[in-house]
Coordinates of C-alpha atoms in Angstrom, one line a residue:
X8 CA 125.4 151.2 -204.0
X9 CA 125.1 152.8 -206.7
X10 CA 121.2 154.7 -204.7
X11 CA 121.9 155.6 -202.2
X12 CA 125.6 157.5 -204.0
X13 CA 122.8 159.3 -205.7
X14 CA 121.1 160.6 -202.7
X15 CA 118.3 158.2 -202.6
X16 CA 117.4 156.5 -199.1
X17 CA 117.2 152.6 -199.0
X18 CA 115.1 150.1 -197.7
X19 CA 115.1 146.3 -198.6
X20 CA 113.2 143.4 -198.7
X21 CA 114.0 140.1 -199.4
X22 CA 110.6 139.0 -200.2
X23 CA 107.4 140.1 -202.3
X24 CA 105.1 139.4 -199.0
X25 CA 107.8 141.3 -197.3
X26 CA 107.9 143.8 -199.6
X27 CA 104.0 144.8 -198.7
X28 CA 103.7 144.7 -195.8
X29 CA 106.3 148.0 -195.9
X30 CA 104.3 149.1 -198.3
X31 CA 102.0 149.1 -196.5
X32 CA 102.8 150.6 -193.5
X33 CA 104.8 153.9 -195.2
X34 CA 103.8 155.7 -198.8
X35 CA 106.9 155.2 -200.4
X36 CA 107.7 156.8 -203.6
X37 CA 109.0 154.5 -205.9
X38 CA 110.1 150.7 -207.0
X39 CA 112.7 148.3 -207.7
X40 CA 110.6 144.4 -207.6
X41 CA 112.3 141.8 -208.8
X42 CA 109.6 139.6 -211.0
X43 CA 110.7 136.6 -210.2
X44 CA 110.8 135.9 -206.3
X45 CA 110.7 133.5 -203.5
X46 CA 106.6 133.8 -202.8
X47 CA 104.7 136.3 -204.3
X48 CA 106.3 136.9 -207.6
X49 CA 106.9 140.9 -209.0
X50 CA 103.3 140.5 -211.3
X51 CA 101.3 139.7 -208.1
X52 CA 103.8 142.4 -205.8
X53 CA 102.9 144.9 -208.2
X54 CA 98.9 144.2 -208.4
X55 CA 98.5 144.3 -204.6
X56 CA 101.3 147.3 -204.4
X57 CA 98.8 149.3 -206.4
X58 CA 95.4 148.1 -204.8
X59 CA 97.3 149.8 -200.9
X60 CA 95.3 153.0 -200.0
X61 CA 97.4 155.5 -200.3
X62 CA 97.0 158.6 -202.0
X63 CA 100.4 159.4 -203.2
X64 CA 101.3 158.4 -206.0
X65 CA 104.6 155.0 -205.5
X66 CA 106.1 154.7 -209.6
X67 CA 106.9 150.9 -209.6
X68 CA 110.2 149.3 -211.5
X69 CA 110.0 145.4 -213.1
X70 CA 113.5 144.0 -213.6
X71 CA 113.1 141.2 -215.4
X72 CA 115.0 138.9 -217.9
X73 CA 111.4 138.5 -220.0
X74 CA 111.5 140.7 -222.8
X75 CA 108.1 139.6 -225.1
X76 CA 105.4 141.8 -226.0
X77 CA 103.2 140.1 -224.3
X78 CA 105.3 140.1 -220.6
X79 CA 106.3 143.3 -221.0
X80 CA 102.0 144.3 -221.9
X81 CA 100.7 141.8 -218.7
X82 CA 103.1 144.0 -216.7
X83 CA 102.0 147.2 -217.6
X84 CA 98.6 145.7 -217.1
X85 CA 99.0 145.5 -213.6
X86 CA 100.5 148.2 -212.0
X87 CA 104.2 148.3 -213.6
X88 CA 105.2 152.3 -214.7
X89 CA 108.3 151.1 -216.4
X90 CA 111.2 147.9 -217.0
X91 CA 115.0 147.0 -216.5
X92 CA 116.1 144.4 -218.5
X93 CA 119.1 142.4 -216.5
X94 CA 121.2 142.9 -215.7
X95 CA 120.7 146.2 -215.3
X96 CA 122.9 149.3 -216.0
X97 CA 123.4 152.4 -213.5
X98 CA 123.3 154.9 -216.2
X99 CA 120.2 153.5 -217.6
X100 CA 118.2 152.8 -214.0
X101 CA 119.6 156.1 -213.0
X102 CA 118.1 157.7 -216.1
X103 CA 114.7 155.8 -215.2
X104 CA 115.0 156.5 -211.4
X105 CA 115.3 160.6 -213.0
X106 CA 111.8 160.2 -214.7
X107 CA 110.0 158.6 -212.3
X108 CA 110.9 161.4 -209.7
X109 CA 109.9 163.6 -212.8
X110 CA 106.8 161.2 -213.2
X111 CA 106.2 162.1 -209.3
X112 CA 106.2 165.3 -209.4
X113 CA 103.6 166.4 -211.7
X114 CA 101.5 163.9 -209.6
X115 CA 101.6 165.9 -207.0
X116 CA 101.2 169.1 -208.6
X117 CA 98.3 167.3 -209.5
X118 CA 97.4 166.2 -206.4
X119 CA 98.1 170.1 -204.7
X120 CA 96.3 171.9 -207.4
X121 CA 93.4 169.7 -207.5
X122 CA 93.2 169.7 -203.6
X123 CA 93.7 173.7 -204.2
X124 CA 90.3 173.1 -207.5
X125 CA 88.4 171.1 -205.1
X126 CA 89.2 173.8 -202.2
X127 CA 87.8 176.5 -203.6
X128 CA 84.8 174.7 -205.4
X129 CA 83.4 174.2 -202.0
X130 CA 84.0 177.7 -201.1
X131 CA 81.6 178.3 -204.5
X132 CA 79.5 176.1 -202.2
X133 CA 79.2 177.6 -199.3
X134 CA 79.2 181.6 -201.8
X135 CA 76.6 180.3 -203.6
X136 CA 74.3 178.6 -201.0
X137 CA 74.5 181.1 -199.1
X138 CA 72.8 183.4 -202.1
X139 CA 70.2 181.0 -202.3
X140 CA 69.1 181.8 -199.3
X141 CA 69.9 184.7 -200.0
X142 CA 67.2 184.7 -203.5
X143 CA 64.3 182.4 -201.3
X144 CA 63.9 185.7 -198.8
X145 CA 64.2 188.6 -201.8
X146 CA 61.6 185.7 -202.9
X147 CA 59.5 185.8 -200.7
X148 CA 60.2 189.8 -199.4
X149 CA 58.5 190.1 -203.5
X150 CA 55.4 188.7 -202.0
X151 CA 55.8 190.6 -198.8
X152 CA 55.1 193.9 -201.1
X153 CA 51.8 192.6 -202.5
X154 CA 50.2 192.7 -198.8
X155 CA 46.4 193.0 -200.6
X156 CA 45.1 191.0 -203.5
X157 CA 41.7 192.1 -203.6
X158 CA 39.9 195.8 -202.6
X159 CA 36.4 196.6 -203.0
X160 CA 36.6 201.0 -203.4
X161 CA 32.7 200.7 -203.9
X162 CA 32.4 202.0 -206.6
X163 CA 34.9 199.1 -208.6
X164 CA 37.7 196.5 -207.0
X165 CA 40.8 195.6 -208.2
X166 CA 42.3 192.5 -208.0
X167 CA 46.3 192.0 -208.7
X168 CA 47.9 189.2 -210.6
X169 CA 51.1 188.4 -209.0
X170 CA 53.7 185.3 -210.6
X171 CA 56.9 185.5 -209.7
X172 CA 59.0 183.5 -211.9
X173 CA 62.4 180.9 -210.9
X174 CA 64.2 184.1 -210.6
X175 CA 64.0 186.5 -208.5
X176 CA 62.1 189.5 -210.3
X177 CA 61.3 193.1 -210.3
X178 CA 57.5 193.5 -210.7
X179 CA 55.3 195.4 -208.1
X180 CA 51.7 195.6 -208.3
X181 CA 48.9 197.0 -206.5
X182 CA 46.7 200.3 -205.1
X183 CA 46.4 203.0 -203.0
X184 CA 43.4 205.3 -201.5
X185 CA 44.1 209.4 -202.2
X186 CA 40.6 210.1 -200.8
X187 CA 37.5 208.8 -200.8
X188 CA 36.9 209.1 -204.1
X189 CA 39.7 208.8 -206.1
X190 CA 42.3 205.5 -206.2
X191 CA 45.6 204.8 -207.9
X192 CA 46.7 202.3 -209.4
X193 CA 50.1 200.6 -210.7
X194 CA 52.9 198.2 -212.2
X195 CA 56.1 198.5 -212.0
X196 CA 59.2 196.0 -213.7
X197 CA 62.8 196.8 -211.9
X198 CA 64.9 196.6 -214.9
X199 CA 66.7 193.3 -213.9
X200 CA 66.8 190.4 -211.7
X201 CA 68.4 189.4 -208.3
X202 CA 68.4 190.3 -204.6
X203 CA 69.4 194.2 -206.1
X204 CA 66.4 194.2 -208.0
X205 CA 64.6 193.0 -205.9
X206 CA 65.7 195.9 -202.3
X207 CA 64.9 197.9 -205.6
X208 CA 61.0 196.8 -206.3
X209 CA 61.0 197.5 -202.1
X210 CA 61.5 200.8 -201.9
X211 CA 59.9 201.4 -204.6
X212 CA 56.8 199.8 -202.6
X213 CA 57.6 202.0 -199.6
X214 CA 57.1 204.9 -201.8
X215 CA 53.6 203.4 -203.4
X216 CA 51.7 202.6 -200.5
X217 CA 48.9 203.3 -199.0
X218 CA 50.0 202.8 -195.7
X219 CA 52.2 205.5 -194.6
X220 CA 51.5 208.1 -196.8
X221 CA 53.5 211.1 -195.9
X222 CA 55.8 209.1 -198.0
X223 CA 54.2 207.2 -200.5
X224 CA 55.7 210.7 -203.5
X225 CA 52.3 209.7 -205.1
X226 CA 50.4 211.9 -202.4
X227 CA 50.8 215.7 -201.9
X228 CA 49.5 216.3 -197.9
X229 CA 46.2 216.8 -196.4
X230 CA 44.9 214.6 -193.9
X231 CA 42.7 211.2 -194.2
X232 CA 39.9 211.3 -196.6
X233 CA 41.1 215.1 -198.5
X234 CA 44.3 214.2 -199.1
X235 CA 45.4 215.0 -202.8
X236 CA 47.8 213.4 -205.6
X237 CA 50.3 214.7 -207.9
X238 CA 49.3 214.0 -211.2
X239 CA 50.7 211.5 -213.0
X240 CA 53.3 212.5 -215.1
X241 CA 54.9 214.6 -212.0
X242 CA 54.5 211.1 -210.1
X243 CA 56.0 209.8 -213.0
X244 CA 58.5 212.3 -213.1
X245 CA 59.4 213.0 -209.7
X246 CA 60.5 208.9 -210.3
X247 CA 63.0 210.2 -212.2
X248 CA 65.2 212.4 -211.4
X249 CA 64.5 211.0 -208.1
X250 CA 66.4 207.2 -209.0
X251 CA 68.7 210.2 -211.0
X252 CA 70.4 212.4 -208.7
X253 CA 69.0 210.6 -204.9
X254 CA 69.1 207.0 -205.8
X255 CA 72.2 206.6 -207.8
X256 CA 71.7 203.3 -208.9
X257 CA 72.1 201.3 -212.1
X258 CA 68.6 199.8 -212.3
X259 CA 66.0 201.3 -214.2
X260 CA 62.8 201.1 -214.4
X261 CA 58.8 201.0 -216.6
X262 CA 55.7 202.2 -214.9
X263 CA 52.4 202.2 -215.2
X264 CA 50.2 204.5 -213.5
X265 CA 46.3 205.5 -213.4
X266 CA 44.4 207.9 -211.0
X267 CA 40.6 206.5 -211.1
X268 CA 38.1 208.8 -210.1
X269 CA 35.4 206.7 -208.5
X270 CA 31.8 209.3 -209.3
X271 CA 33.4 210.0 -212.1
X272 CA 35.0 207.3 -214.3
X273 CA 37.7 209.9 -214.8
X274 CA 41.2 208.3 -215.6
X275 CA 44.5 210.0 -215.9
X276 CA 47.6 207.7 -216.4
X277 CA 51.1 207.9 -217.4
X278 CA 52.9 205.0 -219.4
X279 CA 56.7 204.7 -218.6
X280 CA 58.3 202.3 -221.3
X281 CA 55.6 199.9 -219.9
X282 CA 53.8 197.8 -221.9
X283 CA 49.9 199.7 -222.5
X284 CA 47.4 199.5 -220.3
X285 CA 44.1 198.3 -221.7
X286 CA 40.4 199.4 -221.1
X287 CA 38.2 196.4 -221.5
X288 CA 34.9 196.9 -222.9
X289 CA 32.0 195.9 -221.2
X290 CA 30.7 194.7 -224.5
X291 CA 34.3 193.7 -225.3
X292 CA 36.3 196.1 -227.0
X293 CA 39.7 196.6 -225.8
X294 CA 41.3 199.5 -226.4
X295 CA 45.3 200.4 -226.3
X296 CA 45.7 202.9 -224.3
X297 CA 49.8 205.2 -224.0
X298 CA 52.2 206.2 -227.0
X299 CA 54.8 203.9 -224.9
X300 CA 57.5 207.3 -223.5
X301 CA 60.8 206.2 -221.8
X302 CA 61.4 204.0 -218.5
X303 CA 62.5 206.2 -214.8
X304 CA 66.3 206.7 -213.7
X305 CA 67.0 206.7 -217.6
X306 CA 68.3 209.9 -219.0
X307 CA 67.2 212.7 -217.2
X308 CA 64.9 215.7 -217.8
X309 CA 62.3 213.8 -219.3
X310 CA 58.5 214.8 -220.0
X311 CA 55.9 212.4 -219.3
X312 CA 52.8 212.7 -220.7
X313 CA 49.3 212.1 -219.1
X314 CA 47.1 210.0 -220.8
X315 CA 43.4 211.0 -220.0
X316 CA 39.7 207.3 -221.1
X317 CA 36.4 207.8 -218.4
X318 CA 35.8 204.3 -218.1
X319 CA 31.6 203.7 -218.0
X320 CA 29.9 201.6 -216.0
X321 CA 31.5 197.5 -216.2
X322 CA 34.1 198.9 -218.1
X323 CA 37.5 197.6 -216.7
X324 CA 41.1 198.9 -216.7
X325 CA 43.9 196.7 -216.7
X326 CA 47.6 197.9 -216.5
X327 CA 50.6 194.6 -217.2
X328 CA 53.9 194.0 -216.9
X329 CA 56.2 192.8 -220.2
X330 CA 56.1 189.2 -218.6
X331 CA 52.8 188.6 -220.5
X332 CA 52.8 189.9 -223.3
X333 CA 57.4 188.8 -223.8
X334 CA 55.8 184.9 -222.2
X335 CA 57.5 182.6 -225.1
X336 CA 56.5 180.1 -227.0
X337 CA 58.4 177.4 -227.2
X338 CA 59.7 177.8 -230.0
X339 CA 60.7 181.3 -229.1
X340 CA 57.2 183.4 -230.1
X341 CA 56.2 185.6 -228.3
X342 CA 52.9 186.1 -226.7
X343 CA 52.9 190.2 -227.7
X344 CA 49.9 192.3 -227.2
X345 CA 47.8 191.2 -229.4
X346 CA 47.7 188.4 -228.0
X347 CA 46.7 189.4 -224.6
X348 CA 44.2 191.5 -226.0
X349 CA 42.8 187.7 -227.9
X350 CA 43.0 185.8 -224.7
X351 CA 41.0 189.2 -222.4
X352 CA 38.4 188.8 -225.4
X353 CA 37.6 185.3 -224.5
X354 CA 37.3 185.5 -221.6
X355 CA 36.0 188.5 -220.8
X356 CA 32.4 187.8 -219.4
X357 CA 34.4 186.3 -216.8
X358 CA 35.2 187.7 -212.3
X359 CA 37.9 190.0 -211.9
X360 CA 39.3 187.3 -210.1
X361 CA 38.9 184.1 -212.5
X362 CA 39.4 186.6 -215.7
X363 CA 43.2 186.3 -213.7
X364 CA 43.8 182.7 -213.3
X365 CA 42.7 182.7 -217.1
X366 CA 45.0 184.7 -218.3
X367 CA 47.5 182.4 -215.8
X368 CA 46.1 179.6 -217.5
X369 CA 46.3 180.7 -221.4
X370 CA 50.2 182.2 -221.0
X371 CA 51.2 178.1 -219.7
X372 CA 49.3 176.9 -222.5
X373 CA 51.1 179.3 -224.8
X374 CA 54.4 179.2 -223.5
X375 CA 53.7 175.2 -223.2
X376 CA 53.7 174.4 -220.0
X377 CA 57.0 175.8 -219.3
X378 CA 58.1 177.6 -216.8
X379 CA 57.7 181.8 -216.8
X380 CA 60.6 183.7 -217.7
X381 CA 60.1 186.7 -216.6
X382 CA 57.4 188.1 -213.9
X383 CA 54.0 188.0 -214.8
X384 CA 51.4 190.7 -212.8
X385 CA 49.0 192.7 -213.5
X386 CA 46.0 195.2 -211.8
X387 CA 42.2 194.2 -212.9
X388 CA 40.2 197.5 -211.4
X389 CA 37.1 196.6 -212.8
X390 CA 34.5 199.6 -212.6
X391 CA 30.5 200.0 -210.8
X392 CA 29.8 203.1 -211.6

């Protein structure tokens, strides 16, 4: 037989039913079937062969004396791959078999590649799941960095706003006591999103912690109640040097840092690439403070400048992140400093926490109900005098 001479392993069946039973037990590479057979026809055999649950593809050749287009179309429709007209020419059969081998080879390559893709996708899914867990933990970490949302210092109160976006951001807001009569407020925004930004934010939180004065970069030592602090511009300079020389990281951050004398209302602050601090007077007027300044951790030997102001009883100082001023409307238009001032002016009669809630509500309205693309944060200090 020519098939054996050509190197094929051949198994024969006397009818379609016998052939189907053999094919059910073994996944053959190529099947050659007559169209007309006792019992089951070649067409029915082909149809049932295609329904077998084999992973590998089998190449099916129908032998027929039929040459009409309708018969050929019917054979293709039930799953035949090729046709040979009887009587069969050996050279043509050999050529058709080699063509079938090429198709089967390509099919096996495709299966192998799909299997590799499936394995790779499964590994990627595991990686993404791991990253999602890391991001969830990073979001939890970000929330735990703000341990105190409100504190009454006697002559004034400080209130915190922190509404994380869907991303893990780098916003950090807070306050700490310098001495019995002086407090510090800060609003920080680390560049980027994700775990790296969250870890940097956590590190900065430790360096601005009132619970660990020995590690606080703004404090100069002394006993509790008698501690002193570096001037705000020196705090920014110390951070800048630390970022460039000690940490050696790719991130940078913006910051507004203010020191308030509770007895006199004197405010000393620094603005390092952060949105302008806002002074909300008791009469409703709102002043923007500062000239902008450079972010911390970008350039060496930056000179940061001190900003001074005076709080009168009933005045409020608001340090806010760019997640507020850069909050986009559905058309892409950012809220801007003017939009923020307008919201604060409309709600200036509200108490601190209610004012912050009104700000978030107005931001939601401005954003058209969409999720905020960046963290929304700020610290509001109300001076009683």
